[in-house]
Coordinates of C-alpha atoms in Angstrom, one line a residue:
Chain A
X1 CA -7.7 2.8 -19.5
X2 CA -11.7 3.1 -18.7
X3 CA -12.4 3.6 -15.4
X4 CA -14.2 0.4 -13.9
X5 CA -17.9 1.4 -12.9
X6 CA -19.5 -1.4 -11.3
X7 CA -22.1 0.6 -9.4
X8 CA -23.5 -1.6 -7.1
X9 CA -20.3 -2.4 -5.7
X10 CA -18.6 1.2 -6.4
X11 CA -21.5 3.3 -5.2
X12 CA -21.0 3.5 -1.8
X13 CA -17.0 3.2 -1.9
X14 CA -16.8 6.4 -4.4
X15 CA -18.2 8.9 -2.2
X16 CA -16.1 7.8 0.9
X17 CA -13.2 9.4 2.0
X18 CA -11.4 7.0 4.2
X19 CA -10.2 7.4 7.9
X20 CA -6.2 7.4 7.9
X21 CA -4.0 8.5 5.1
X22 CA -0.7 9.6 3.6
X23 CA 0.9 11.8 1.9
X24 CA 4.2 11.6 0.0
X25 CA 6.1 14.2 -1.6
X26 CA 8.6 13.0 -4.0
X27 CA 9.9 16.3 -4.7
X28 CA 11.6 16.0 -0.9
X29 CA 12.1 12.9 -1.0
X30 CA 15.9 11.6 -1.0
X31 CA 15.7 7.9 -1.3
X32 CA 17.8 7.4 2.1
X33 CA 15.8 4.3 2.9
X34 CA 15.0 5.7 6.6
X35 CA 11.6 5.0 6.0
X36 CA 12.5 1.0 5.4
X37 CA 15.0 0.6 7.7
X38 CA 12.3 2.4 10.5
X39 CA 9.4 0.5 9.4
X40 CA 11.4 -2.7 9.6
X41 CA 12.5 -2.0 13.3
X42 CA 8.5 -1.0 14.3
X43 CA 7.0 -4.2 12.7
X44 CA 9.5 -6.8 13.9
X45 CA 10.4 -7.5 9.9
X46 CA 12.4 -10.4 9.8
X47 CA 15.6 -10.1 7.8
X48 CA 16.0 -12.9 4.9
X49 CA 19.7 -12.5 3.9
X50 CA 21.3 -12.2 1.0
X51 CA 20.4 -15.7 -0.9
X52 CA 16.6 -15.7 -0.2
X53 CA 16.6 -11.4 -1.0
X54 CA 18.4 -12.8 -4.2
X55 CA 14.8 -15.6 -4.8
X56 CA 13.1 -12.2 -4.9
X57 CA 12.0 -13.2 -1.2
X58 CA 12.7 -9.3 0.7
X59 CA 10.6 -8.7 3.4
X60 CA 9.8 -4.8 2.9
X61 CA 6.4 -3.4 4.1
X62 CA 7.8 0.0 2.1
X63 CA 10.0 0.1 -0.8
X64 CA 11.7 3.2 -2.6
X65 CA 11.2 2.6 -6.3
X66 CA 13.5 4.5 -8.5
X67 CA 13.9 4.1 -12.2
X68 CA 15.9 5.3 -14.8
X69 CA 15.1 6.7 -18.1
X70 CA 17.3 6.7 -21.3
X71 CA 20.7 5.1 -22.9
X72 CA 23.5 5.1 -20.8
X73 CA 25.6 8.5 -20.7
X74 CA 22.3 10.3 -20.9
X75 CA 20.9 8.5 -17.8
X76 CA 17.9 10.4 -16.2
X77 CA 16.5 9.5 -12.8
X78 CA 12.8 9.7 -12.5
X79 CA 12.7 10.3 -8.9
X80 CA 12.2 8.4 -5.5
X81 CA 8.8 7.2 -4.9
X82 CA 8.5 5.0 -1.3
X83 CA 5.6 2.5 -2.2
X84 CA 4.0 0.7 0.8
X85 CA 0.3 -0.6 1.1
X86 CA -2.1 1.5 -0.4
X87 CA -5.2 0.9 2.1
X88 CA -7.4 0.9 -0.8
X89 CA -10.6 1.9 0.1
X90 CA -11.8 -0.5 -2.7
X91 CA -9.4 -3.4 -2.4
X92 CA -8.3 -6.1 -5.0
X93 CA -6.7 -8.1 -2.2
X94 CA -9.7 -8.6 0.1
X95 CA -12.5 -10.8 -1.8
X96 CA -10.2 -13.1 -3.0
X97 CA -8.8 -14.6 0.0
X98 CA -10.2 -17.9 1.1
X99 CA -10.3 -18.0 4.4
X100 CA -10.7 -14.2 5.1
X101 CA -7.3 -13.6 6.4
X102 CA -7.5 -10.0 4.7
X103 CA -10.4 -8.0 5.3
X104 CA -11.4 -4.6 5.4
X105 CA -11.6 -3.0 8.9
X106 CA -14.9 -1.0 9.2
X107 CA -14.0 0.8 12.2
X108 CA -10.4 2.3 10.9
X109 CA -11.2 1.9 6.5
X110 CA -7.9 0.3 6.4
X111 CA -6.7 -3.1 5.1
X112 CA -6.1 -5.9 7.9
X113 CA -4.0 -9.1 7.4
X114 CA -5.0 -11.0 10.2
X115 CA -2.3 -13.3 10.8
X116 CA -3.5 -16.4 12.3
X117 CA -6.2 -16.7 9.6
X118 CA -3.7 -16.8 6.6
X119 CA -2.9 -19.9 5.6
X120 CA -0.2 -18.5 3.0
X121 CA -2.3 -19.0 -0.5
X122 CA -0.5 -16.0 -1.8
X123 CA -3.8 -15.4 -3.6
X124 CA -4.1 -11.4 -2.0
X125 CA -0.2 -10.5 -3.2
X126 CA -0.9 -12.0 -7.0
X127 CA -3.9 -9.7 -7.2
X128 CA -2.3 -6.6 -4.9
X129 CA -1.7 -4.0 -8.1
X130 CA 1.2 -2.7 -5.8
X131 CA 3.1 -5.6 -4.9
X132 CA 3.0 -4.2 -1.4
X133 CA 2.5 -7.6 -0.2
X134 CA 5.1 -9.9 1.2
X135 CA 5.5 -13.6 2.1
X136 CA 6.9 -15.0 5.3
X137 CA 8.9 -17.8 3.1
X138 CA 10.7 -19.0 6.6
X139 CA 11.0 -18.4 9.9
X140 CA 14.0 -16.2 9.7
X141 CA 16.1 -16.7 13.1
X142 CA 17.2 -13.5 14.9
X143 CA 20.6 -13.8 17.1
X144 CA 20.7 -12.8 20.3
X145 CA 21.2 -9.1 20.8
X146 CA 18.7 -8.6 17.6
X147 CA 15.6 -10.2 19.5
X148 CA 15.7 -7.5 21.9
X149 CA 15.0 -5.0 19.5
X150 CA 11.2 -6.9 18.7
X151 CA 8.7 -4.4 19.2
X152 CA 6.2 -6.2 21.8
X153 CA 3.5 -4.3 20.2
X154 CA 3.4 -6.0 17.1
X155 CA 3.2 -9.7 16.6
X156 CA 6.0 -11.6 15.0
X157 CA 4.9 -13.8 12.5
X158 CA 5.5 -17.2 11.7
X159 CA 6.5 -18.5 8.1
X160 CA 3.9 -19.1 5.9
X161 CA 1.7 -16.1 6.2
X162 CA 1.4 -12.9 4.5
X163 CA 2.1 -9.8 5.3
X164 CA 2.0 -5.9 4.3
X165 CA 1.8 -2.5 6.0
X166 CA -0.9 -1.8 8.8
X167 CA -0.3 2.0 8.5
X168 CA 1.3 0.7 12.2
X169 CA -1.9 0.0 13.3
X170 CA -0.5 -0.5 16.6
X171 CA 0.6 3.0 16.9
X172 CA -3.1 4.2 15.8
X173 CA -4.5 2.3 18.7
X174 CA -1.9 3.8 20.9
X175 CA -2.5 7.4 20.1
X176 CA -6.5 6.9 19.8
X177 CA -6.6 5.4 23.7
X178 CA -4.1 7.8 24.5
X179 CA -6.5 10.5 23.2
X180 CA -9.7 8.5 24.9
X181 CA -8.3 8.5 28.5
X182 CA -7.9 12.4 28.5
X183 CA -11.1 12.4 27.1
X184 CA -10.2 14.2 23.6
X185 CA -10.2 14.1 19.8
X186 CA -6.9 12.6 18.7
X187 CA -5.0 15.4 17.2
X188 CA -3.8 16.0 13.7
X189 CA -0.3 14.9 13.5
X190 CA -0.3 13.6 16.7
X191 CA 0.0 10.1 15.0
X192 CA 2.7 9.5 13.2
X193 CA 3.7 5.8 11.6
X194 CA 7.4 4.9 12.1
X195 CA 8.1 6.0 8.5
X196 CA 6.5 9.2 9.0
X197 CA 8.8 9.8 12.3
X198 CA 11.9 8.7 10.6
X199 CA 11.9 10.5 7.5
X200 CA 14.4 13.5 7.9
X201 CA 13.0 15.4 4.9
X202 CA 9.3 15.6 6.2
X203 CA 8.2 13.8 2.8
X204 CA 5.4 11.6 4.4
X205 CA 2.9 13.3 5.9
X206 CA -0.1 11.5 7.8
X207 CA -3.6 12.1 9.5
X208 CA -7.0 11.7 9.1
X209 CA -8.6 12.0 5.7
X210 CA -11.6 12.6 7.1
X211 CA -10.9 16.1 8.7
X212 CA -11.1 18.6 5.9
X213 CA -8.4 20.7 8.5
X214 CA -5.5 17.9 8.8
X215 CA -2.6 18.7 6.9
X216 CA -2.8 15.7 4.9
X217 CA -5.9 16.3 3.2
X218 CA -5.3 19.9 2.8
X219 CA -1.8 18.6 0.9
X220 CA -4.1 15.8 -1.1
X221 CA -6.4 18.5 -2.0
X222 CA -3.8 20.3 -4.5
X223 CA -3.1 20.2 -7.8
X224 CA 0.7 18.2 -6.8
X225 CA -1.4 15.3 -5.8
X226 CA -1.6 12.1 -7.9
X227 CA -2.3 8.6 -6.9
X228 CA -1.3 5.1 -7.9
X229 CA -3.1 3.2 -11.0
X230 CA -6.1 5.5 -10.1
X231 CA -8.1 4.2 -13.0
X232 CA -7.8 0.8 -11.5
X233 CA -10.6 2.3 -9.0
X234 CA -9.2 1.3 -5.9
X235 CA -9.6 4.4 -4.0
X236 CA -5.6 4.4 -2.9
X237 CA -5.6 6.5 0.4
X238 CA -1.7 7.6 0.0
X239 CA -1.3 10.5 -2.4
X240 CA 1.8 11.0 -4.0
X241 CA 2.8 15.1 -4.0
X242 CA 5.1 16.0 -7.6
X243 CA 5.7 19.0 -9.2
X244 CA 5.9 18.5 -13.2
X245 CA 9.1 19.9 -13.2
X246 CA 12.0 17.7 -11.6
X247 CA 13.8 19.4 -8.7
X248 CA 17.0 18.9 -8.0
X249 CA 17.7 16.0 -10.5
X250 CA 20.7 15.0 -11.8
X251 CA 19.9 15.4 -15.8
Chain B
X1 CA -7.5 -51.8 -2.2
X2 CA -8.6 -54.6 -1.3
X3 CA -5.5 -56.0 0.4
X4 CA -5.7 -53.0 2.5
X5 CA -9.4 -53.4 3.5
X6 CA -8.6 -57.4 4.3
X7 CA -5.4 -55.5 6.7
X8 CA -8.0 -53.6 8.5
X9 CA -10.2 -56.4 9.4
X10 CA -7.4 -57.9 11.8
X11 CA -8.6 -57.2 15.0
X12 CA -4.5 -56.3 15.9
X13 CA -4.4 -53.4 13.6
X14 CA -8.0 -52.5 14.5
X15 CA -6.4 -52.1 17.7
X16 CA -3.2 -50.4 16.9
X17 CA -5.6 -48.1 15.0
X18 CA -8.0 -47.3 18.3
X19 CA -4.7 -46.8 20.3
X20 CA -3.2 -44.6 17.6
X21 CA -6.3 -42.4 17.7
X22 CA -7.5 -42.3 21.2
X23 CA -3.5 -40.6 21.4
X24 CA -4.2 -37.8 19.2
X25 CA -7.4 -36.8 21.1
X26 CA -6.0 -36.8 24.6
X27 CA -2.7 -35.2 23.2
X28 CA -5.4 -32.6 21.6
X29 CA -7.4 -32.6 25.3
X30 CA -3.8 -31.8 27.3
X31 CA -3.1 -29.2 25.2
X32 CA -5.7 -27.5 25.7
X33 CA -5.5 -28.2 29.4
X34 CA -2.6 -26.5 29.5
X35 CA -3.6 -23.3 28.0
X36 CA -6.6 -23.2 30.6
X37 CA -4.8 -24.1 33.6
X38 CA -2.9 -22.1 36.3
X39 CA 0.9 -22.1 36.1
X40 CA 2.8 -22.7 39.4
X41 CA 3.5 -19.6 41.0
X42 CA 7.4 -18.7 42.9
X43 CA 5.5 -18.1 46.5
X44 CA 1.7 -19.2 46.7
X45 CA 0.7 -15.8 47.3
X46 CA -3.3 -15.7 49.0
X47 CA -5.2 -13.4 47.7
X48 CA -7.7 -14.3 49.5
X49 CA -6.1 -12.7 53.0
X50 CA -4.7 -9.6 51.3
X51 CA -8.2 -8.5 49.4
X52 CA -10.1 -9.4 52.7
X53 CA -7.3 -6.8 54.4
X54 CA -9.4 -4.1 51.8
X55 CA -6.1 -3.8 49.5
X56 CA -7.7 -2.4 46.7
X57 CA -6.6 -4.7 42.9
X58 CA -5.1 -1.7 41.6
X59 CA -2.2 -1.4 44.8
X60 CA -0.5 -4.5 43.4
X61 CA -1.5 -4.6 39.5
X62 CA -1.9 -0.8 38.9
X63 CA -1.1 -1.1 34.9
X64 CA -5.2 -2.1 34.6
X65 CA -6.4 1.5 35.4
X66 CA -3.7 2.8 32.6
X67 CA -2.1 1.0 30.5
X68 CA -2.1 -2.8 28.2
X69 CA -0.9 -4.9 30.9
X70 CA -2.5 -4.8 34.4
X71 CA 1.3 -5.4 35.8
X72 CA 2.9 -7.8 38.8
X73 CA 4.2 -6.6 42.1
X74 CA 7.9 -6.4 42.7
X75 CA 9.5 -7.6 45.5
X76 CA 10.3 -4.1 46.9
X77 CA 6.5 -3.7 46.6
X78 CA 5.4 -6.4 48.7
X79 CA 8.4 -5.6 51.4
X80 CA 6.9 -2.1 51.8
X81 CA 4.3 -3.7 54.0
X82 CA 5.3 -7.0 55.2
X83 CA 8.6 -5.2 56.0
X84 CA 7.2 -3.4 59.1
X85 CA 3.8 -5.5 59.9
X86 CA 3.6 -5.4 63.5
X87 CA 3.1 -9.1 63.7
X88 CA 6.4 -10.2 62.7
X89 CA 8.3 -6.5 64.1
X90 CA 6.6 -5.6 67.6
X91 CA 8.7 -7.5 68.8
X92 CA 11.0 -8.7 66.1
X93 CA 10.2 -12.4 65.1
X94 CA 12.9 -14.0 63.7
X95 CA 13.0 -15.0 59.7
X96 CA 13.5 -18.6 60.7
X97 CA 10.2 -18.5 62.6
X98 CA 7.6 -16.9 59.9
X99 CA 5.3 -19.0 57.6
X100 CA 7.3 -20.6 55.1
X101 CA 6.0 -18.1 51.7
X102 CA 7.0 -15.2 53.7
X103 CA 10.1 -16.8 54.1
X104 CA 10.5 -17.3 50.6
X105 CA 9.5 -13.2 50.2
X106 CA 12.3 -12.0 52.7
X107 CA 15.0 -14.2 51.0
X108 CA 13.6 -12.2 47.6
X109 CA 13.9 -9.1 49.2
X110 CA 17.5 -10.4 50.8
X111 CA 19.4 -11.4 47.6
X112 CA 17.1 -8.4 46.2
X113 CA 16.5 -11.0 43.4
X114 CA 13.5 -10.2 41.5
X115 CA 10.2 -12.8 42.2
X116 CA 9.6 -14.5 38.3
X117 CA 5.1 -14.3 39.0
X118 CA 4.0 -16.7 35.9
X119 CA 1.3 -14.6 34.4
X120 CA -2.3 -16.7 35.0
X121 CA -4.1 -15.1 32.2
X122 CA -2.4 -15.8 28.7
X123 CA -3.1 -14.4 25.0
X124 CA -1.4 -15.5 22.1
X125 CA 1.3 -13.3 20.1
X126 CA -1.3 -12.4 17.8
X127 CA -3.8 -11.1 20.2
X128 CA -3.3 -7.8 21.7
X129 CA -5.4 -7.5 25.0
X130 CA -5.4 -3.9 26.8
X131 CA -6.6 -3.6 30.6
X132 CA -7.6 0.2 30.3
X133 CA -10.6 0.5 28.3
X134 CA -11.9 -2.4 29.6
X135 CA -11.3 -0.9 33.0
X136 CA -12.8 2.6 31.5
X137 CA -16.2 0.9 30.5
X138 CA -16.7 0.0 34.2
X139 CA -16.2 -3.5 34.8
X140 CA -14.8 -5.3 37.4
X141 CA -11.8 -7.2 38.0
X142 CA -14.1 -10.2 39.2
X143 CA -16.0 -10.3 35.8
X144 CA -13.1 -12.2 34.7
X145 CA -10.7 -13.2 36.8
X146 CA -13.3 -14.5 39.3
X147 CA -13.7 -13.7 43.4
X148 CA -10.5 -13.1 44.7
X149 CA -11.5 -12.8 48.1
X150 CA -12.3 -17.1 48.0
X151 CA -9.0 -17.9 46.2
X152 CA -5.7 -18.2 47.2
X153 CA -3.1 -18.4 44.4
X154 CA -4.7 -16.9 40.4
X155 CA -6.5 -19.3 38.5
X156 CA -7.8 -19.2 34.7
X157 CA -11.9 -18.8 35.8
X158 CA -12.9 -18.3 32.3
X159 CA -12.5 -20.2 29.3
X160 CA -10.1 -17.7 27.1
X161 CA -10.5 -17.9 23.6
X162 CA -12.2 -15.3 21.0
X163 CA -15.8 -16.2 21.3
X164 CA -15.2 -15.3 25.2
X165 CA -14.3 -11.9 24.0
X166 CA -16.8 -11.6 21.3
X167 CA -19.8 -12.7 23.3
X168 CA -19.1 -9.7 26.1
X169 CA -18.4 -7.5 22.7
X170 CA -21.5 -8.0 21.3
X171 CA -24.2 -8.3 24.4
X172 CA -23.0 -4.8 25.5
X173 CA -22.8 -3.1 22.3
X174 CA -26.6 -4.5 21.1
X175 CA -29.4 -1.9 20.9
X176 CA -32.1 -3.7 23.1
X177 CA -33.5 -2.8 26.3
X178 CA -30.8 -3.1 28.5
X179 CA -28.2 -0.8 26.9
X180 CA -30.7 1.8 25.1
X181 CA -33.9 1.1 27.4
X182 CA -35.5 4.5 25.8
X183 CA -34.9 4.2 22.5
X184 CA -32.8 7.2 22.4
X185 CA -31.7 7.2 18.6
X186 CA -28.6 9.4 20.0
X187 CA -27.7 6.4 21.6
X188 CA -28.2 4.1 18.8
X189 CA -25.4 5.4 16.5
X190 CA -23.2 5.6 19.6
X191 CA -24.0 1.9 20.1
X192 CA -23.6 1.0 16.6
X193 CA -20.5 2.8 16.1
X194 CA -18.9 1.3 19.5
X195 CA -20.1 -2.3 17.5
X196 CA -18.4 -1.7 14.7
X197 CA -15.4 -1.1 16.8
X198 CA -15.5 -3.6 19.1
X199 CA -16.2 -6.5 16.7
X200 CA -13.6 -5.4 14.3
X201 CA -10.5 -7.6 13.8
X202 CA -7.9 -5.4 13.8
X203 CA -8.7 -4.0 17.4
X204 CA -6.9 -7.0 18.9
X205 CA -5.1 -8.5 15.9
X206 CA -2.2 -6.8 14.5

């Protein structure tokens, strides 16, 4: 596929690095679903049960996508790959909202859904290349001793609205006014979204993309590293780490 | 059609009609009342007596110099001085005989019950307020929660909505004379990097 070249609208995206990014390495990667179950406990995701997950309705900020290749006996796996919001630094999702319920933050180059502008057109997860984005079909009740888990942090949305990964925004602001009131430079890998912390293997990596030193850019910078649809010109800021070779696969 | 427009002519309906909408507005207006007006509070505490007594803000709500939320006092905090105020203790007054809040305070303290303070100043679920920077960039407590020394129990001073925030946002991060008065282009990216910042939705919204 050609690469889209719009210049006026490309030019100054191409050259920019971003601020936050990810890395994933699929070669460590085990598919234990840590990463879901932790992001699901830090964003207050609602759970749908079985009959609305079976509509196609799941509420996952990050999936593990897995396929499998060939006929039956000779079934080969291609891998776990954990897909979540790519913070595109060029993003399909944001000029086609109405009301301007996903935007792109300037100050931290990463996607917002700001949730008491979306009025739920669904217009942002038709046009999301990932499928990253979710849809609050209800308000999903939590019992008792499971609303005391809700992360205060973090609103909890109302059915009706969209909503996707913030790269736990919450925990950026954390660490960053952490950082400011000792009067420092937040550190590299000193924040760490709840995926990042749960995952036992060390597969996702994060940090600034804009420090040529942080171990994620150094990891983005060799020759493992691929990204999502690249040619779709989105400027993806998580980088997917994989060796040619499968590791460890059952064959 | 016109069967409906011949309906409305009848002064009843037109009525009906005027009552039906005047109802909507005032339910609109009491609404928004009651976001902008102060909750009743367990004990009418007066700030008014304790900030003229030099207490600094921070004793009581100490969160503001560190943390998101500025924090309430318990009931163990308060004790530690109205337990031993030489008013009530040299010599012992009895409980039956102090002003009536205090009263309230010492049965608190008694049943060690904790005191439910109704938080004055309210933000929606989506809006995520933090005391410490705002504390950080120098401004006082008054600037928005008004004089405490003339008020007795916390009321809503300022109208709190986005446009509130925004306006202080955007005065103190402009490069005119008052916040650059030299020029200094070293301060002009600072200022316009602070903007970008501080007028960005996801720095409250998340």
């Amino acid at each position: 596929m050609a690469k889209h070249n719009i210049p006026e609208v490309k030019a100054d995206l191409e050259n920019t690095t971003g601020i936050w990014g990810m890395a994933i390495d699929q070669d460590l990667c085990t598919g234990c679903q840590a990463c879901v179950a932790a992001c699901a406990m830090e964003n207050n995701i609602a759970f749908v049960g079985e009959t609305d997950a079976g509509y196609g309705r799941s509420l996952h900020w990050l999936r593990i996508e897995h396929a499998f290749e060939g006929e039956f006996p000779e079934v080969q796996t291609s891998g776990f790959q954990p897909v979540l919001c790519q913070q595109c630094g060029n993003a399909p999702c944001e000029p086609v909202c109405p009301v301007f319920a996903s935007v792109h933050s300037q100050a931290q180059d990463l996607n917002l859904q700001v949730y008491n502008r979306c009025v739920g057109t669904r217009y942002c997860a038709n046009n999301c290349p990932y499928v990253a984005r979710v849809f609050n079909m209800r308000d999903y009740d939590r019992p008792e001793p499971l609303s005391n888990q809700l992360n205060p942090d973090v609103t909890v949305r109302r059915r009706g609205i969209m909503e996707k990964c913030t790269f736990c925004i919450q925990r950026i602001h954390k660490v960053e006014d952490q950082a400011k009131s000792e009067g420092r430079e937040v550190l590299d890998g000193e924040m760490q979204p709840a995926c990042a912390q749960a995952c036992p293997a060390d597969a996702i990596i994060f940090g600034r993309l804009d420090d040529p030193e942080s171990r994620v850019s150094k990891l983005a910078k060799t020759g493992r590293g691929s990204q999502l649809f690249e040619d779709l010109g989105t400027l993806p800021r998580v980088t997917y780490l994989k060796e040619e070779k499968d590791y460890g696969r059952l064959g | 059609m016109t069967k409906l427009l011949e309906y409305l002519k009848k002064p009843g309906v037109q009525i009906l009609l005027l009552i039906g909408f005047l109802t909507v507005i005032s339910a609109g207006v009491w609404g928004f009342y009651q976001t902008q007006t102060s909750p009743e509070q367990p004990i009418l505490f007066p700030h008014n007596i304790h900030v003229n007594f030099q207490i600094p803000c921070l004793y009581c709500h100490p969160g503001a110099l560190r943390q998101a939320s500025a924090g309430l006092p318990t009931e163990q905090k308060c004790w530690a001085c109205h337990g031993q105020l030489k008013k009530y203790y040299q010599p012992p007054v009895p409980v039956e005989q102090w002003p009536p809040e205090l009263q309230k305070l010492a049965n608190y303290v008694k049943n060690s019950q904790p005191i439910n303070w109704v938080p004055v100043y309210q933000v929606p679920d989506f809006v995520h307020f933090n005391h410490r920077p705002h504390i950080a960039a120098s401004l006082n407590c008054e600037t928005c929660h008004g004089d405490m020394s003339k008020k007795t129990v916390a009321t809503v001073e300022e109208t709190v909505n986005m446009g509130w925030c925004l306006k202080c946002h955007r005065a103190k991060t402009e490069n005119n004379l008052q916040n650059n008065p030299n020029n200094d282009p070293a301060i002009t990216t600072q200022l316009s990097e602070k903007r970008t910042k501080l007028l960005d939705c996801g720095t409250c919204h998340y």
